[in-house]
Coordinates of C-alpha atoms and ligand atoms in Angstrom, one line a residue:
M27 CA 15.7 34.2 -0.1
K28 CA 13.4 37.4 0.4
F29 CA 13.7 39.4 3.5
L30 CA 11.0 39.1 6.1
Q31 CA 8.3 41.5 4.9
F32 CA 6.4 43.8 7.1
S33 CA 3.1 42.4 5.5
V34 CA 3.7 38.2 6.7
L35 CA 5.1 39.2 10.1
P36 CA 1.6 38.5 11.5
F37 CA 1.2 35.3 10.0
L38 CA 5.0 34.4 10.8
M39 CA 4.0 34.5 14.4
V40 CA 1.2 32.5 13.8
I41 CA 3.3 30.1 12.5
L42 CA 6.0 30.1 14.7
S43 CA 3.7 30.1 17.7
V44 CA 1.8 26.9 16.6
S45 CA 4.6 25.0 16.0
G46 CA 6.2 26.7 19.4
A47 CA 9.9 27.1 17.6
N48 CA 12.5 29.6 19.4
L49 CA 13.5 31.8 16.5
T50 CA 16.8 32.6 18.2
H51 CA 18.2 29.4 19.3
H52 CA 16.7 26.6 16.5
P53 CA 19.1 25.4 14.3
H54 CA 16.5 24.5 11.7
R55 CA 14.9 28.0 12.0
D56 CA 15.5 29.3 7.8
F57 CA 13.3 26.5 7.2
L58 CA 10.4 27.6 9.2
R59 CA 11.2 30.9 8.0
C60 CA 11.2 29.6 4.3
L61 CA 7.6 28.4 5.1
S62 CA 6.3 31.2 6.8
L63 CA 7.8 33.7 4.1
R64 CA 5.8 31.8 1.1
I65 CA 2.5 30.3 3.3
E66 CA 0.2 33.2 3.5
N67 CA -3.2 33.6 4.5
S68 CA -3.7 29.7 4.7
C69 CA -4.6 27.1 7.0
T70 CA -1.7 25.1 6.5
I71 CA -0.2 24.1 9.7
T72 CA 3.6 23.3 10.6
Y73 CA 4.1 21.4 13.9
T74 CA 7.4 21.0 15.5
H75 CA 8.7 18.9 18.6
N76 CA 7.6 22.0 20.6
N77 CA 4.1 21.9 19.8
P78 CA 2.0 19.8 21.9
S79 CA 0.0 18.6 18.9
Y80 CA 3.1 17.1 17.6
P81 CA 3.0 13.5 18.6
S82 CA -0.7 13.0 18.0
V83 CA -0.6 14.4 14.5
L84 CA 2.5 12.2 13.7
N85 CA 1.1 9.2 15.2
A86 CA -2.7 9.7 13.3
S87 CA -1.9 7.6 10.9
I88 CA 1.0 5.3 11.8
Q89 CA -0.4 1.5 11.1
N90 CA 2.7 0.0 11.9
T91 CA 3.6 0.7 15.8
R92 CA 7.3 -0.7 15.0
F93 CA 8.1 2.7 13.9
S94 CA 6.4 4.7 16.8
T95 CA 9.2 3.7 19.3
P96 CA 10.9 6.3 21.6
T97 CA 13.9 5.5 19.2
T98 CA 12.2 6.0 16.0
P99 CA 14.2 9.0 14.3
K100 CA 10.8 11.4 14.1
P101 CA 10.8 14.4 11.9
Y102 CA 12.1 17.9 12.1
A103 CA 8.8 19.2 11.1
I104 CA 5.4 18.0 9.9
I105 CA 3.2 19.7 7.1
T106 CA -0.5 19.5 6.8
P107 CA -1.0 21.6 3.6
R108 CA -4.2 22.7 2.5
K109 CA -3.7 23.9 -0.6
T110 CA -1.4 23.3 -3.7
S111 CA 0.6 26.0 -3.4
D112 CA 1.8 25.3 0.1
V113 CA 3.0 21.7 -0.9
Q114 CA 5.0 23.7 -3.7
S115 CA 6.2 25.9 -0.8
T116 CA 7.2 23.1 1.0
I117 CA 9.2 21.3 -1.8
F118 CA 10.8 24.5 -2.2
C119 CA 12.3 25.5 1.6
S120 CA 12.9 21.7 2.0
K121 CA 14.9 21.7 -0.9
N122 CA 16.7 24.5 -0.2
H123 CA 17.1 24.2 3.6
G124 CA 18.4 20.1 2.9
F125 CA 15.7 18.8 4.4
Q126 CA 14.7 15.3 3.1
L127 CA 10.9 15.3 2.2
R128 CA 8.7 12.0 3.5
I129 CA 5.3 12.1 1.7
R130 CA 2.7 10.4 3.9
S131 CA -0.9 9.7 2.6
G132 CA -2.3 6.9 4.9
G133 CA 0.6 6.3 6.7
H134 CA 0.4 2.4 6.0
D135 CA 3.9 1.6 4.7
V136 CA 4.9 -1.4 6.0
E137 CA 8.5 -0.2 6.3
G138 CA 7.7 3.5 8.0
V139 CA 8.8 4.7 5.0
S140 CA 6.3 7.8 4.9
Y141 CA 7.4 9.2 8.0
V142 CA 11.0 7.8 8.7
S143 CA 14.2 8.8 7.9
Q144 CA 18.1 8.5 9.0
V145 CA 18.8 12.2 7.4
P146 CA 17.3 15.1 8.6
F147 CA 13.7 15.0 7.0
V148 CA 10.5 16.8 7.3
V149 CA 6.7 15.3 6.5
L150 CA 4.2 16.3 4.1
D151 CA 1.1 14.7 5.7
L152 CA -1.4 14.9 2.9
V153 CA -4.3 14.8 5.8
N154 CA -6.2 17.4 4.4
F155 CA -6.3 16.7 0.5
R156 CA -9.0 14.0 0.9
D157 CA -11.8 14.8 -1.2
V158 CA -13.4 12.3 -3.3
K159 CA -15.7 13.5 -6.0
V160 CA -18.0 10.6 -7.7
D161 CA -19.1 11.2 -11.1
T162 CA -21.9 7.9 -11.9
K163 CA -22.6 9.6 -15.3
N164 CA -19.3 9.0 -16.7
E165 CA -18.2 6.4 -14.3
V166 CA -15.0 8.4 -13.1
A167 CA -14.0 9.8 -9.9
W168 CA -11.2 12.4 -8.9
V169 CA -9.8 11.0 -5.4
Q170 CA -7.2 13.3 -3.3
S171 CA -4.3 11.3 -2.1
G172 CA -5.1 11.7 1.7
A173 CA -7.8 10.1 1.3
T174 CA -8.6 6.2 2.3
T175 CA -9.7 3.4 0.1
G176 CA -12.7 3.2 2.8
E177 CA -13.6 7.0 2.0
L178 CA -13.4 6.0 -1.3
Y179 CA -15.5 2.9 -1.2
Y180 CA -18.1 4.7 0.7
G181 CA -18.1 7.9 -1.7
I182 CA -18.9 5.5 -5.0
A183 CA -21.8 3.5 -2.5
A184 CA -23.3 6.7 -1.6
K185 CA -24.6 7.1 -5.1
T186 CA -24.7 4.2 -6.8
Q187 CA -24.7 0.2 -5.9
T188 CA -23.5 -0.6 -9.6
L189 CA -20.0 0.7 -9.6
G190 CA -17.0 0.0 -7.8
F191 CA -13.1 0.2 -7.7
P192 CA -10.6 -2.6 -7.8
A193 CA -8.2 -1.5 -4.9
G194 CA -6.9 -3.0 -2.0
I195 CA -8.6 -5.0 1.2
C196 CA -7.9 -2.7 4.1
H197 CA -10.3 0.0 3.8
T198 CA -7.6 2.3 5.8
I199 CA -5.2 2.5 3.6
G200 CA -4.5 6.0 2.1
I201 CA -5.0 6.5 -1.7
G202 CA -1.8 8.0 -2.3
G203 CA 0.4 5.3 -1.6
H204 CA -1.4 2.5 -2.7
L205 CA -2.3 4.1 -6.2
S206 CA 1.3 4.9 -6.4
G207 CA 2.5 1.5 -5.5
G208 CA -0.3 -1.0 -7.6
G209 CA -2.9 -1.9 -5.5
F210 CA -4.3 -5.6 -5.8
G211 CA -8.0 -6.3 -3.9
I212 CA -11.0 -8.4 -4.2
L213 CA -11.8 -7.3 -7.9
G214 CA -8.1 -7.6 -8.9
R215 CA -8.9 -11.1 -11.4
K216 CA -12.0 -9.3 -12.3
Y217 CA -10.3 -6.2 -13.4
G218 CA -6.7 -5.9 -12.4
L219 CA -5.1 -3.2 -10.3
A220 CA -6.4 0.2 -9.0
A221 CA -3.4 1.6 -11.1
D222 CA -4.3 -0.1 -14.1
H223 CA -7.9 2.3 -13.6
I224 CA -5.5 5.8 -13.4
I225 CA -6.7 8.4 -15.9
D226 CA -5.0 11.4 -14.8
A227 CA -3.4 12.6 -12.0
K228 CA -2.2 16.3 -10.6
M229 CA 1.2 16.0 -8.8
V230 CA 3.9 18.7 -7.9
D231 CA 7.5 17.6 -8.9
A232 CA 10.7 18.4 -7.8
N233 CA 10.8 21.8 -9.4
G234 CA 7.6 23.3 -7.9
R235 CA 5.5 22.4 -11.2
V236 CA 1.9 21.5 -11.0
L237 CA 1.6 18.5 -13.7
H238 CA -1.7 16.8 -15.0
R239 CA -1.6 13.9 -17.3
K240 CA -0.8 15.9 -20.6
S241 CA 1.4 18.3 -19.0
M242 CA 3.6 15.4 -17.5
G243 CA 3.8 13.6 -20.5
E244 CA 2.9 9.6 -21.0
D245 CA 6.6 8.4 -19.3
L246 CA 6.0 10.4 -15.9
F247 CA 2.1 9.5 -15.8
W248 CA 3.4 5.8 -16.7
A249 CA 5.9 5.4 -13.8
I250 CA 3.3 7.2 -10.8
R251 CA 1.1 4.6 -11.8
G252 CA 2.3 1.8 -9.7
G253 CA 6.0 2.5 -10.0
G254 CA 6.5 4.2 -6.2
G255 CA 5.5 6.6 -4.4
N256 CA 8.0 9.3 -3.2
T257 CA 10.1 8.6 -6.1
F258 CA 9.0 11.2 -8.6
G259 CA 7.0 13.9 -6.9
V260 CA 3.8 14.7 -4.9
V261 CA 1.0 13.3 -6.7
L262 CA -2.3 15.1 -5.0
A263 CA -4.9 13.8 -6.7
W264 CA -5.8 11.1 -9.3
K265 CA -8.6 10.7 -12.1
I266 CA -10.1 7.1 -11.7
K267 CA -12.0 5.1 -13.8
L268 CA -14.9 3.5 -12.1
V269 CA -16.0 -0.6 -13.0
P270 CA -19.2 -2.3 -12.7
V271 CA -20.4 -4.6 -9.7
P272 CA -23.2 -6.2 -9.4
P273 CA -26.1 -5.1 -6.8
V274 CA -25.5 -8.4 -5.0
V275 CA -22.4 -9.8 -4.6
T276 CA -21.7 -13.3 -2.8
V277 CA -18.9 -14.2 0.2
F278 CA -17.9 -17.3 1.7
T279 CA -15.5 -18.7 4.0
V280 CA -14.2 -22.2 4.2
N281 CA -12.1 -23.4 7.2
K282 CA -10.4 -26.2 7.0
N283 CA -7.2 -27.1 9.5
L284 CA -4.1 -29.6 9.4
E285 CA -6.8 -32.1 10.6
Q286 CA -9.3 -31.6 8.0
N287 CA -7.3 -32.0 4.7
A288 CA -6.6 -28.6 4.3
T289 CA -3.1 -29.4 2.6
K290 CA -5.0 -31.7 0.2
I291 CA -7.5 -28.6 -0.5
F292 CA -4.9 -26.0 -0.9
H293 CA -3.0 -28.3 -3.1
R294 CA -6.2 -28.2 -5.4
W295 CA -7.0 -24.8 -4.8
Q296 CA -3.8 -23.3 -6.4
Q297 CA -4.3 -25.2 -9.4
I298 CA -7.6 -24.0 -10.4
A299 CA -8.1 -20.8 -8.6
H300 CA -6.3 -18.7 -11.4
K301 CA -8.4 -20.6 -14.0
L302 CA -11.6 -20.2 -12.4
P303 CA -14.1 -17.4 -14.3
N304 CA -13.2 -13.7 -13.2
D305 CA -16.1 -12.9 -11.9
L306 CA -14.8 -15.3 -8.9
F307 CA -11.9 -13.9 -6.9
T308 CA -10.5 -16.9 -4.1
T309 CA -8.2 -16.6 -1.4
V310 CA -6.3 -18.7 0.8
W311 CA -5.5 -17.5 4.6
V312 CA -3.3 -19.3 6.8
M313 CA -2.8 -18.6 10.6
K314 CA -2.6 -20.5 13.6
V315 CA -5.8 -21.4 15.7
N316 CA -6.6 -23.1 18.5
S317 CA -7.3 -26.9 17.8
S318 CA -10.6 -28.9 19.0
Q319 CA -7.8 -30.5 21.7
V320 CA -8.1 -28.0 24.8
G321 CA -5.0 -26.2 25.2
K322 CA -3.3 -27.4 22.0
K323 CA -2.7 -25.5 18.7
T324 CA -3.4 -26.1 14.6
V325 CA -3.2 -24.2 11.7
E326 CA -5.8 -23.0 10.0
A327 CA -6.4 -22.4 6.1
S328 CA -9.3 -20.3 5.3
F329 CA -10.7 -20.1 2.2
K330 CA -12.4 -17.0 1.0
G331 CA -14.2 -16.2 -2.2
L332 CA -16.2 -13.0 -3.5
F333 CA -18.5 -14.0 -6.4
L334 CA -20.1 -11.2 -8.7
G335 CA -23.3 -13.0 -8.4
R336 CA -25.7 -14.7 -6.5
I337 CA -25.6 -17.9 -4.7
D338 CA -27.4 -20.0 -6.5
E339 CA -25.4 -19.5 -9.6
L340 CA -22.0 -19.7 -7.0
I341 CA -23.0 -23.3 -5.9
P342 CA -22.9 -25.4 -9.0
L343 CA -19.9 -23.3 -10.3
I344 CA -18.0 -24.4 -7.3
Q345 CA -19.3 -28.1 -7.3
Y346 CA -17.9 -28.5 -10.7
A347 CA -14.7 -26.8 -10.4
F348 CA -13.7 -27.5 -7.1
P349 CA -15.5 -29.8 -5.5
E350 CA -13.0 -30.7 -2.8
L351 CA -13.5 -27.5 -0.7
G352 CA -17.0 -28.9 -0.4
L353 CA -18.7 -25.2 0.0
A354 CA -22.2 -25.4 1.1
R355 CA -24.8 -22.8 1.1
E356 CA -24.5 -22.3 4.5
N357 CA -20.9 -20.9 4.1
C358 CA -22.3 -18.3 1.8
T359 CA -23.8 -14.5 2.1
Q360 CA -25.0 -12.2 -0.2
M361 CA -24.3 -8.8 0.1
S362 CA -23.5 -5.6 -1.6
W363 CA -20.0 -4.9 -2.9
V364 CA -19.4 -2.4 -0.9
Q365 CA -20.2 -4.4 2.2
S366 CA -18.3 -7.5 0.7
V367 CA -14.8 -5.1 1.2
L368 CA -15.7 -5.1 5.1
Y369 CA -16.2 -9.0 5.3
F370 CA -12.7 -9.3 3.9
G371 CA -11.5 -6.8 6.2
A372 CA -13.3 -8.8 8.9
L373 CA -15.1 -6.4 10.1
P374 CA -19.2 -6.1 10.5
I375 CA -20.7 -5.3 7.7
E376 CA -22.9 -2.6 8.7
P377 CA -23.2 0.0 9.1
V378 CA -21.1 1.0 6.0
E379 CA -20.0 4.0 7.9
I380 CA -17.1 1.9 9.3
L381 CA -15.3 2.6 5.9
L382 CA -14.9 6.1 7.3
N383 CA -13.4 5.2 10.4
R384 CA -9.6 5.7 10.0
S385 CA -9.0 4.0 13.4
A386 CA -10.7 0.9 12.9
L387 CA -8.3 -1.6 13.1
P388 CA -6.1 -2.3 15.4
R389 CA -2.4 -1.0 15.1
L390 CA 0.2 -3.3 16.1
S391 CA 4.1 -3.8 14.9
L392 CA 4.7 -5.8 12.0
K393 CA 7.0 -7.1 9.3
A394 CA 6.2 -8.4 5.7
K395 CA 7.1 -9.9 2.7
T396 CA 5.6 -11.3 -0.6
D397 CA 5.8 -13.4 -3.1
Y398 CA 4.7 -14.6 -6.7
I399 CA 4.3 -18.2 -6.9
R400 CA 4.1 -19.7 -11.0
E401 CA 4.1 -22.9 -10.3
P402 CA 2.0 -25.2 -8.2
M403 CA 4.0 -25.9 -4.4
S404 CA 4.1 -29.7 -3.7
E405 CA 1.5 -31.4 -0.9
A406 CA 4.6 -32.1 1.3
G407 CA 5.6 -28.5 0.8
F408 CA 2.7 -26.6 1.9
E409 CA 2.1 -29.4 4.4
G410 CA 6.1 -27.8 5.9
F411 CA 4.9 -24.7 5.3
M412 CA 1.6 -24.9 7.5
N413 CA 3.7 -26.4 10.1
M414 CA 6.0 -23.2 10.7
F415 CA 2.9 -21.5 12.1
L416 CA 3.3 -24.2 15.4
E417 CA 6.5 -22.4 15.8
E418 CA 7.1 -19.9 18.3
G419 CA 6.3 -15.9 17.6
T420 CA 3.5 -16.6 15.4
D421 CA 0.2 -16.0 17.2
L422 CA -0.2 -13.0 15.2
A423 CA 1.1 -14.3 12.0
I424 CA -0.8 -14.4 8.9
T425 CA -0.1 -15.2 5.3
M426 CA -2.6 -14.6 2.2
M427 CA -2.6 -16.2 -0.7
E428 CA -4.3 -14.3 -3.5
A429 CA -5.1 -16.0 -6.6
F430 CA -4.2 -14.6 -9.8
G431 CA -5.5 -14.8 -13.5
G432 CA -8.2 -13.1 -15.2
K433 CA -7.5 -10.1 -15.7
M434 CA -4.2 -9.6 -14.2
D435 CA -3.3 -12.6 -16.8
E436 CA -3.9 -10.3 -19.7
I437 CA -2.4 -7.0 -18.9
R438 CA 0.7 -6.8 -20.0
E439 CA 4.2 -6.9 -17.9
N440 CA 4.6 -3.3 -19.1
E441 CA 1.9 -1.8 -19.6
I442 CA 2.5 0.2 -16.2
P443 CA 5.2 -0.6 -13.7
F444 CA 3.7 -3.4 -11.5
P445 CA 5.2 -6.5 -13.8
H446 CA 3.5 -9.4 -12.1
R447 CA 1.2 -10.4 -14.3
S448 CA 0.6 -13.5 -16.8
G449 CA 1.4 -16.8 -15.3
V450 CA 1.4 -16.0 -11.6
L451 CA -1.0 -18.4 -9.9
F452 CA -1.2 -16.6 -6.6
E453 CA 0.4 -13.4 -4.6
S454 CA 1.8 -14.4 -1.3
V455 CA 1.8 -11.6 1.3
Y456 CA 3.3 -13.0 4.6
I457 CA 2.9 -10.8 7.6
V458 CA 3.9 -11.3 11.1
Q459 CA 3.1 -9.1 14.3
W460 CA 3.9 -8.5 17.7
I461 CA 2.6 -6.7 20.4
N462 CA 5.6 -6.3 22.5
E463 CA 8.5 -5.2 21.7
E464 CA 10.8 -7.5 23.0
D465 CA 9.1 -9.9 20.7
A466 CA 10.2 -8.3 18.1
G467 CA 13.2 -10.5 17.2
L468 CA 11.9 -13.4 17.2
C469 CA 8.9 -12.6 15.0
I470 CA 11.3 -10.9 12.3
N471 CA 13.5 -14.0 12.7
W472 CA 10.5 -16.3 12.2
M473 CA 9.2 -14.2 9.2
R474 CA 12.7 -14.6 7.4
R475 CA 12.9 -18.1 8.3
L476 CA 9.3 -18.6 6.4
Y477 CA 11.0 -16.7 3.2
N478 CA 13.9 -18.9 3.0
Y479 CA 11.6 -21.8 3.4
M480 CA 9.6 -20.3 0.4
S481 CA 12.5 -19.4 -1.9
S482 CA 12.4 -23.1 -3.6
Y483 CA 8.4 -22.5 -4.4
A484 CA 8.7 -19.1 -5.2
S485 CA 9.2 -17.4 -8.7
K486 CA 12.7 -19.2 -10.0
S487 CA 14.9 -16.7 -12.4
L488 CA 14.1 -13.5 -10.1
R489 CA 12.4 -14.1 -6.8
E490 CA 9.5 -11.3 -7.8
A491 CA 8.3 -9.2 -4.3
Y492 CA 5.3 -6.2 -4.4
Y493 CA 6.3 -2.6 -4.0
N494 CA 3.2 -1.9 -1.7
Y495 CA 4.5 -4.5 1.0
K496 CA 7.9 -2.6 0.5
D497 CA 10.7 -5.3 2.0
L498 CA 14.0 -3.6 3.0
D499 CA 15.6 -6.7 4.1
L500 CA 15.8 -6.9 -0.2
G501 CA 18.3 -3.9 0.0
I502 CA 18.5 -0.1 0.4
N503 CA 19.7 3.7 -1.1
N504 CA 22.7 4.5 0.5
V505 CA 22.3 6.6 3.3
N506 CA 24.5 9.5 2.1
G507 CA 25.4 9.4 -1.6
Y508 CA 25.0 8.0 -4.6
T509 CA 23.2 4.5 -5.2
S510 CA 24.4 3.1 -8.5
Y511 CA 21.8 1.3 -10.8
E512 CA 23.4 -1.9 -10.3
Q513 CA 22.9 -1.9 -6.3
A514 CA 19.4 -0.5 -6.9
S515 CA 18.4 -3.1 -9.3
V516 CA 18.9 -5.4 -6.6
W517 CA 15.4 -4.9 -5.0
G518 CA 14.2 -2.7 -8.0
L519 CA 14.1 -5.6 -10.5
K520 CA 12.6 -7.8 -7.7
Y521 CA 9.5 -4.9 -7.8
F522 CA 9.3 -3.9 -11.3
K523 CA 11.3 -6.8 -13.0
N524 CA 12.4 -5.0 -17.1
N525 CA 10.0 -2.1 -16.1
F526 CA 12.9 -0.8 -13.4
K527 CA 15.0 0.7 -16.4
R528 CA 12.5 2.9 -17.7
L529 CA 11.7 4.0 -13.9
V530 CA 15.2 5.0 -13.9
R531 CA 15.1 6.9 -17.5
V532 CA 11.8 8.7 -15.9
K533 CA 13.4 9.5 -12.7
T534 CA 16.6 11.1 -14.5
M535 CA 14.7 13.1 -16.3
I536 CA 12.2 14.2 -13.8
D537 CA 14.2 14.6 -10.5
P538 CA 17.8 14.3 -11.5
T539 CA 19.1 15.5 -8.6
N540 CA 17.4 13.0 -6.3
F541 CA 15.1 15.5 -4.1
F542 CA 12.9 12.6 -3.8
S543 CA 14.4 9.9 -2.3
N544 CA 13.9 7.2 0.3
E545 CA 15.1 3.8 1.0
Q546 CA 14.0 2.1 -1.7
S547 CA 13.1 5.3 -4.3
T548 CA 14.6 4.4 -8.0
P549 CA 17.8 6.4 -8.1
P550 CA 18.3 8.6 -11.4
L551 CA 21.5 7.9 -13.2
L552 CA 24.5 9.9 -13.0
S553 CA 24.8 12.8 -15.6
P554 CA 28.1 12.1 -17.5
Ligands
FDA27 P1 1.8 5.7 3.7 O1 1.4 7.0 3.6 O2 2.7 5.3 4.3 O3 2.9 6.3 2.0 C1 3.3 4.7 1.4 C2 4.1 5.1 0.2 O4 4.3 5.8 -0.6 C3 5.3 6.1 1.2 O5 6.6 5.8 0.4 C4 4.9 7.4 0.7 O6 6.0 8.6 0.8 C5 4.4 7.1 -0.3 N1 3.1 8.1 -1.0 C6 2.3 8.3 -0.1 N2 1.3 9.2 -0.5 C7 2.2 9.9 -1.6 C8 1.9 10.7 -2.5 N3 0.9 11.5 -2.4 N4 2.6 11.1 -3.9 C9 3.5 10.6 -3.6 N5 4.4 9.2 -2.9 C10 3.3 9.3 -1.4 N6 -1.5 -3.5 -0.4 C11 -2.7 -3.7 -1.7 O7 -2.2 -3.6 -3.1 N7 -3.7 -4.5 -1.3 C12 -4.2 -4.7 0.0 O8 -5.6 -5.2 0.4 C13 -3.5 -4.2 0.9 N8 -3.6 -4.1 2.6 C14 -2.7 -3.8 3.3 C15 -3.4 -3.8 4.9 C16 -2.5 -3.3 5.7 C17 -3.3 -3.0 7.2 C18 -1.5 -2.4 5.5 C19 -0.2 -1.9 6.7 C20 -1.1 -2.6 4.0 C21 -1.7 -3.1 3.4 N9 -1.1 -2.8 1.5 C22 -2.3 -3.2 0.7 C23 -0.1 -2.4 1.4 C24 -0.7 -0.7 0.9 O9 -1.1 -0.5 -0.3 C25 0.9 0.3 0.8 O10 1.4 -0.2 2.1 C26 0.6 1.5 0.6 O11 2.0 2.3 0.2 C27 0.0 2.4 1.6 O12 -0.7 3.5 1.3 P2 -0.3 4.7 2.1 O13 -0.8 6.0 1.5 O14 -1.3 4.2 3.6 O15 0.9 4.9 3.2

């Protein structure tokens, strides 16, 4: 390591005063000194525990409050880089001073993996990497990882009403985690995943090299499009292909509870939803609601849809293909595509500037799991599933069953790492939330029982799961020491099926010492 040079001394003092560090007694002072020597004349700030802003910077994007309790392990430092060279420096110093690096973009990791670790760690927070540059002429955009999907959607809609992007429903999720894990949303049946539309990327690897598509090679470029963030490097920005959307789309909601034939209608839905025209995406949200009898609860299946066209075309289409739903004109509303994103996010559709509000959604504690359903559930099976929502611990539970088929069926399983394609009827996302810490056990146990219940209906030979809703119940890497291919396959095959083998090969090639690691990162093979 270089000796402290006179020229950098003033800057070192700035960093140390911002971080509130005490050079003489702090055990990790070498890390800070390393950073201060490398990060010169930059607005990048390093926050450590002693800095008054540390808690607010740490909590700023934590969506799952389950991981922001006093006992949650905290990073030694949070670095908020403004320049690529500062990202390189952070990697260099973390590596050389024994800190694990967690990368955070939007902070929506459902298991808190971007800002919690069981070993000494620092967080690289990309909150300042959030440019969105939309080029309508070429129908592409460059979007930095720290931007949210809402900022991307807003940026596109500010320029044109006839282009969109097929990413997730929630507008506060970060581009970095979302695109590196797949990204399914309301345009999924028409166009596929967000990751299917990545055409270039800029990343920094474990050796500090800045790579683009050409220089990283097709294997690594394949891996970062859905193979999991924080396994291969820090992706700073993505070039994406935009997709056509009509200026007017139609959304609808039809609510049916247990007493209103919800199970029968669902039974029909799962048989036809994946076969409907690609312009029509439907989803069923199951949750507990108040019954019409005072003081009683029931369970509701809320059938929602987005049609890339007008009401007048939608109504006859549904009347022909899915008359059981009883869709009426008053269930439907016409709006722009960007407003439909807010509609599915259960937010007011105006003003669309809400898309820029990163704190628009309530932040609660949660646990999530996912399934891919390839064979229809029996009516009794679905009724049993709904009835589980009447148990204790389910006040804030929801399951979102999202129809697949369409474009999702057409893309090969190994095109990118996300493998859940042809033959999937719907993706099932189970979420349970709670407000009071003491309800955590009850709610998580319920979630695990619900997941067990669904085992007879989920994909059979291998129970598939969606990496973007990580589930550490499926298994984790060893905290210290090597994790074998066999051990990691337990969750790796569920997330990526046979693509897991290629991910391991890419990981072994790009990061053989496993610098980028987390609870469910893909491990490299040991060198012989
Ligand atoms: P966060 O910053 O927490 O990162 C998630 C993971 O990616 C971590 O492992 C992190 O280290 C890594 N990572 C982040 N930035 C990186 C970078 N620049 N380079 C390398 N690695 C990086 N999914 C979906 O498909 N459709 C949906 O509609 C939704 N909706 C939704 C709503 C809500 C409320 C939540 C909490 C989650 C979703 N998701 C979702 C899941 C979401 O796509 C997933 O959690 C993403 O990983 C979140 O990305 P963030 O950048 O926000 O997370």
